[in-house]
Coordinates of C-alpha atoms in Angstrom, one line a residue:
X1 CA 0.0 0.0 0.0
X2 CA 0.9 3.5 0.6
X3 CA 2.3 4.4 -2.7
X4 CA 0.8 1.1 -4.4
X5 CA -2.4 -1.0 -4.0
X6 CA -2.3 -4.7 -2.5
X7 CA -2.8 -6.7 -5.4
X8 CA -4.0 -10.6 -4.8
X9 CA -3.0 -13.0 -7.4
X10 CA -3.4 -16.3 -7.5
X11 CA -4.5 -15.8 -3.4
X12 CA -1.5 -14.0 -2.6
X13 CA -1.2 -10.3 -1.6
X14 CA 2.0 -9.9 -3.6
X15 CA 5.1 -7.7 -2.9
X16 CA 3.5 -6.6 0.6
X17 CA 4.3 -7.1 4.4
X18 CA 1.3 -8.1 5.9
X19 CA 1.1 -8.7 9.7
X20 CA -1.5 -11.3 11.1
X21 CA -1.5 -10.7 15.0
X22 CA -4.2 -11.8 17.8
X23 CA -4.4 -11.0 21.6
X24 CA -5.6 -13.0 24.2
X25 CA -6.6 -9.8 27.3
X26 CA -7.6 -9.5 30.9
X27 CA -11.3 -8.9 29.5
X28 CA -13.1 -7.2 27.1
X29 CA -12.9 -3.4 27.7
X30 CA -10.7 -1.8 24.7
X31 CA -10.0 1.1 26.6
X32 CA -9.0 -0.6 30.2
X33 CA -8.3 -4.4 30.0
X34 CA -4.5 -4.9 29.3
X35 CA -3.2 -8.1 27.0
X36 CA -1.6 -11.5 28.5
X37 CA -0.7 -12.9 24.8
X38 CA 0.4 -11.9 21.5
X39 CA 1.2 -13.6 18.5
X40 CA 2.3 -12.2 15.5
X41 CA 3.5 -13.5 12.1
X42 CA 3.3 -12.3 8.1
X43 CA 1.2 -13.3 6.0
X44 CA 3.2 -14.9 2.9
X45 CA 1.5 -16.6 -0.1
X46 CA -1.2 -18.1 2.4
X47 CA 0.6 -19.2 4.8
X48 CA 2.3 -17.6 8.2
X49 CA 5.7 -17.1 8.6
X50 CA 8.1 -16.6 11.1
X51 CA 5.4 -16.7 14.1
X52 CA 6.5 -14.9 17.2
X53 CA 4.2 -15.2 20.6
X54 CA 4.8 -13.6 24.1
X55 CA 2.9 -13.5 27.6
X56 CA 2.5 -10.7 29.9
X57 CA 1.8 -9.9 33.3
X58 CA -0.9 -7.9 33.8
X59 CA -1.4 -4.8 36.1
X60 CA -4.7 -5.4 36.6
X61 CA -6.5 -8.8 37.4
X62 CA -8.0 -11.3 34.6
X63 CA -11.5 -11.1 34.6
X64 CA -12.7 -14.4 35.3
X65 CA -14.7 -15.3 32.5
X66 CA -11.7 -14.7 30.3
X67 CA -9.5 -16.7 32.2
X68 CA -12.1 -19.4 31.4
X69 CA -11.4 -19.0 27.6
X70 CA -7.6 -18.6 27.3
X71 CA -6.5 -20.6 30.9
X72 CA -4.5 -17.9 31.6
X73 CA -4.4 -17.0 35.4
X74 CA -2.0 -14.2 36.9
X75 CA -0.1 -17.3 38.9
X76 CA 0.9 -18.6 35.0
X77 CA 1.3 -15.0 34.4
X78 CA 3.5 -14.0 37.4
X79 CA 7.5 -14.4 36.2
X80 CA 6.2 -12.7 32.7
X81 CA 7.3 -9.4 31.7
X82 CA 4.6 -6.5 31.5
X83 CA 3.2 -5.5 28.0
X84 CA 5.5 -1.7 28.4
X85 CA 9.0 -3.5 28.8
X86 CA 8.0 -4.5 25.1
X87 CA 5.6 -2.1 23.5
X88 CA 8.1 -0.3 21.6
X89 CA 9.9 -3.3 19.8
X90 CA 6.2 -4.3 19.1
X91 CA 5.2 -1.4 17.8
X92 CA 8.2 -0.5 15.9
X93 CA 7.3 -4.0 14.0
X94 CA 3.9 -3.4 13.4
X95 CA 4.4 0.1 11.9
X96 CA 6.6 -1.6 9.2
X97 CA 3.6 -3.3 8.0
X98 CA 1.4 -2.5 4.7
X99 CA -1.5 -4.8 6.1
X100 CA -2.7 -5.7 9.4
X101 CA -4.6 -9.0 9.2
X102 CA -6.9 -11.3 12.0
X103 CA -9.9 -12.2 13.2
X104 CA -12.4 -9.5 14.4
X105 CA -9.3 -7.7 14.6
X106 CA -11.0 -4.7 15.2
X107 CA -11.2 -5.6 19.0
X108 CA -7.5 -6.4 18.9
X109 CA -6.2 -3.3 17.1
X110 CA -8.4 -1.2 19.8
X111 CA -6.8 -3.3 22.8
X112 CA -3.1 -2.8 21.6
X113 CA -3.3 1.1 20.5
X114 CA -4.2 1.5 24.2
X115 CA -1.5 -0.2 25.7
X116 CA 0.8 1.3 23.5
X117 CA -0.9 4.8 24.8
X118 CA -0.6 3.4 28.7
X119 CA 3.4 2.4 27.6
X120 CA 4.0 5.6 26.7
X121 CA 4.3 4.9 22.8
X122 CA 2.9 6.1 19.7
X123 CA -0.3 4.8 18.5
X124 CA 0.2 3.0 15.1
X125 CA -0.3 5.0 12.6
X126 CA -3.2 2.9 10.6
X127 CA -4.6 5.5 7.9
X128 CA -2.4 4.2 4.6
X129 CA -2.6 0.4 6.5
X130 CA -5.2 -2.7 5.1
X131 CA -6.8 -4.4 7.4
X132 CA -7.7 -7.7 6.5
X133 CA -10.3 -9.2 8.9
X134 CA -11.4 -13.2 7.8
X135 CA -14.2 -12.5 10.6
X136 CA -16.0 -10.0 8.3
X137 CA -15.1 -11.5 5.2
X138 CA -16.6 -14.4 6.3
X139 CA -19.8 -12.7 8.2
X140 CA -20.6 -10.8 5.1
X141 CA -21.6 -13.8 3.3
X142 CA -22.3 -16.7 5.8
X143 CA -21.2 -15.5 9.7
X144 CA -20.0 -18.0 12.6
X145 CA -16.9 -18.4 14.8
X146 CA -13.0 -18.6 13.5
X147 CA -13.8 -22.4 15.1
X148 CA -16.5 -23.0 12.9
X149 CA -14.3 -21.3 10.2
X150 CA -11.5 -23.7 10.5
X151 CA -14.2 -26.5 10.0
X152 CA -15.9 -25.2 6.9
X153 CA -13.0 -24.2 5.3
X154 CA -10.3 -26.3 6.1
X155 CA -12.2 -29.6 6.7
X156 CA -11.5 -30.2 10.3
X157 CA -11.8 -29.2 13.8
X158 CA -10.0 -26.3 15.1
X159 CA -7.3 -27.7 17.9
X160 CA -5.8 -24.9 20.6
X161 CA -8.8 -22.3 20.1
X162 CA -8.1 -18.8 22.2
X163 CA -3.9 -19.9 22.1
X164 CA -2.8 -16.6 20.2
X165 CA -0.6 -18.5 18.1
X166 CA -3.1 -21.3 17.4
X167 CA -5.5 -18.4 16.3
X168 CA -3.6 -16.3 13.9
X169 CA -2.8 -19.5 12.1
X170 CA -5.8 -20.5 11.5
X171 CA -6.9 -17.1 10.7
X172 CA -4.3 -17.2 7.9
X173 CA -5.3 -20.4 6.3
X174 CA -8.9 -19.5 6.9
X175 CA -8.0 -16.3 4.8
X176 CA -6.3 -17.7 2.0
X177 CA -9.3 -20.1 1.3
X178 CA -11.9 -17.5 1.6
X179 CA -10.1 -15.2 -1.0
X180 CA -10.8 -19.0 -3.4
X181 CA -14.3 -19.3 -2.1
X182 CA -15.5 -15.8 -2.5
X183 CA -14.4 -15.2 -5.8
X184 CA -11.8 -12.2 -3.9
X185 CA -8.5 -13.3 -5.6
X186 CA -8.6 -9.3 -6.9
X187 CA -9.3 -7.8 -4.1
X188 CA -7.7 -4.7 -3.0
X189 CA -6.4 -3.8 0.3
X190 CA -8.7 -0.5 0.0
X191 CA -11.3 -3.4 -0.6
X192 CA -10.4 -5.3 2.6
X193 CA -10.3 -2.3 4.9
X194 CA -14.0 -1.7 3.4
X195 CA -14.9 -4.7 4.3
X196 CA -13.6 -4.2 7.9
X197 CA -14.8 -0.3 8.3
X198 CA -18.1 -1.1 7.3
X199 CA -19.9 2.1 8.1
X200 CA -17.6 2.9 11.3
X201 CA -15.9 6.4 11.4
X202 CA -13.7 5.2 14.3
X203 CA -12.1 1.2 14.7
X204 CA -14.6 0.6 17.4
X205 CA -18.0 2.2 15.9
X206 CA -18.7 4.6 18.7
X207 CA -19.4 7.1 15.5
X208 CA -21.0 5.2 12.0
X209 CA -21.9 6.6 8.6
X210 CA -25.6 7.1 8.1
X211 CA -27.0 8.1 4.6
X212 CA -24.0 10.1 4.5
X213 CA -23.7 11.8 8.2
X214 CA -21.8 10.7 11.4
X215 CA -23.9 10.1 13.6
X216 CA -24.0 8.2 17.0
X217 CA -23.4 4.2 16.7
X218 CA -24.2 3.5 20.7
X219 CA -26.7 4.6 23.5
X220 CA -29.7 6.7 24.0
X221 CA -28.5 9.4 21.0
X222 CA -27.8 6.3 18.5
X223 CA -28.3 7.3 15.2
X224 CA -28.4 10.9 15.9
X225 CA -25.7 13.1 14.2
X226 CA -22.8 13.8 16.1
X227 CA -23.1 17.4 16.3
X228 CA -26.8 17.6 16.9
X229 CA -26.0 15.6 20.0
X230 CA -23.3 17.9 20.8
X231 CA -25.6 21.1 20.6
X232 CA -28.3 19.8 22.4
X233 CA -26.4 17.8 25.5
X234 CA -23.3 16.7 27.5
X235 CA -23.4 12.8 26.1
X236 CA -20.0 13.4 24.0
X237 CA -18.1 15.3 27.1
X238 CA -19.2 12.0 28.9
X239 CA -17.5 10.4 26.1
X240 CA -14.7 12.4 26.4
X241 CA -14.7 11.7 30.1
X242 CA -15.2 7.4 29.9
X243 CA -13.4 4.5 28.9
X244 CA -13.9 5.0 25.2
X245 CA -10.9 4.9 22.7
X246 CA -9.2 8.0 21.7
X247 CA -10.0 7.9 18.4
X248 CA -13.6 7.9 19.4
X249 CA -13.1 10.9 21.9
X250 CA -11.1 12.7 19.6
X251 CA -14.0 12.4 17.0
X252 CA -16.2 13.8 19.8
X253 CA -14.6 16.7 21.1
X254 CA -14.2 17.6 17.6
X255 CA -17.8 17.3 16.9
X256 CA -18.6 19.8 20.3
X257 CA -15.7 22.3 18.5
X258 CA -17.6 22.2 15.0
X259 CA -21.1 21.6 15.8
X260 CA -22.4 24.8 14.6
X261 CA -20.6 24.3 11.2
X262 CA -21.5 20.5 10.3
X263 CA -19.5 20.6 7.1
X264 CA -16.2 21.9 8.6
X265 CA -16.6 18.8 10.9
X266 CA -17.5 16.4 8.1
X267 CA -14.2 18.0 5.9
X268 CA -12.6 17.1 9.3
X269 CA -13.7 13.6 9.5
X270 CA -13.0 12.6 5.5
X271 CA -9.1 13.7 6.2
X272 CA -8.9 11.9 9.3
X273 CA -10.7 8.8 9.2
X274 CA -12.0 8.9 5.1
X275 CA -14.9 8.4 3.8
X276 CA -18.1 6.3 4.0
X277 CA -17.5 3.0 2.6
X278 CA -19.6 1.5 -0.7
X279 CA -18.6 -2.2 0.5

């Protein structure tokens, strides 16, 4: 990407460094819960190469319920390393990438911008990046678990499910065979981030695309346009003020800035986070 488009041929993404990554995380909060397991590998002609995974200790406890889905407790947990002693090797990796590839990797991207944020680190800069996520590929026409993935498209139960590593390589294989059963072999990596944007403004849909405005994606305003809300009560300072991620509270103090001139915010929003997608 960046000065080129991903080209697939012959379900590759040729001439491209693709990273396919997945967390396993003290719970499900994007803004709060901290990660206990990457993985990370690239995505090469189907297949994933040179896989790296690493566990964390946590500064905050595991949630119960998702200790019950990845088995990993703080005792496992407590001779690891925390997530900051290695967020800027991480990151520096990531930021190499053209494509960011997983499974409902929205969640993940949203979980990892924030502990680089708590590490001190630059957020990955993600607006010339393709995100490639086999979940919403694979919703988009049919919709069911990367477990049930691995079973309809690889023709056999998924062993290790919620082991990061286990995961992203499945994700990859799951990928490559959806690009062959889709009919997606010339897909673009604009096409794929389409695919993943849906109509989101930010990664986490606090703010969507509605018959061309932003407007609210959660709560009592949902569906509402951003700056109507803004002009008429304090829901986005409470944004501003809550666990949401910052790309979603940046999007709303903007909106309270520019609410009495609606196009200078939706100028604003088209440079910064594009616009609408047609997928």
């Amino acid at each position: 990407m960046k000065s080129r488009e991903l080209l697939l041929r012959s379900m590759s993404l040729d001439n491209s460094q693709i990273i396919a990554f997945d967390l396993e995380t003290t719970g499900t909060n994007t803004s709060t819960d901290q990660i206990v397991q990457i993985a990370y590998g690239f995505y090469v002609n189907g297949d994933l190469k040179d896989p790296v995974t690493k566990l964390f200790k946590p500064t905050i406890p595991i949630n119960p319920g998702a200790e019950r889905v990845h088995g990993l407790s703080m005792e496992k947990l407590q001779n690891e390393p925390l997530f900051r002693s290695e967020a800027a090797k991480i990151r520096e990796i990531f930021s190499k990438a053209d494509g960011i590839m997983g499974y409902n990797v929205g969640f993940d991207i949203s979980v990892i911008q924030a502990e680089f944020e708590r590490a001190g680190v630059p957020p990955l800069d993600l607006s010339n990046v393709a995100i490639y996520d086999a979940y919403l590929i694979w919703t988009k026409h049919e919709g069911r678990s990367l477990s049930h993935a691995v079973e309809r498209f690889l023709g056999k139960p998924m062993e290790d499910a919620h082991d990061a590593l286990a995961d992203i390589t499945a994700t990859v294989n799951v990928f490559d065979k959806m690009l062959d059963e889709f009919s997606m072999k010339e897909y673009s990596g604009k096409d794929f981030t389409a695919i993943f944007k849906g109509n989101k403004v930010d990664f986490g849909g606090t703010f969507r695309w509605e018959d061309g405005e932003v407007v609210l994606g959660i709560g009592k305003h949902k569906g509402t346009r951003a700056v109507d809300v803004a002009s008429k009560s304090n829901y986005l300072q409470w944004i501003m003020k809550s666990d949401f991620a910052k790309d979603a509270k940046a999007i709303a103090r903007k909106a309270i800035l520019l609410h009495h001139e609606p196009l200078a915010f939706k100028e604003w929003i088209y440079h910064n986070y594009g616009k609408p997608s047609n997928k």
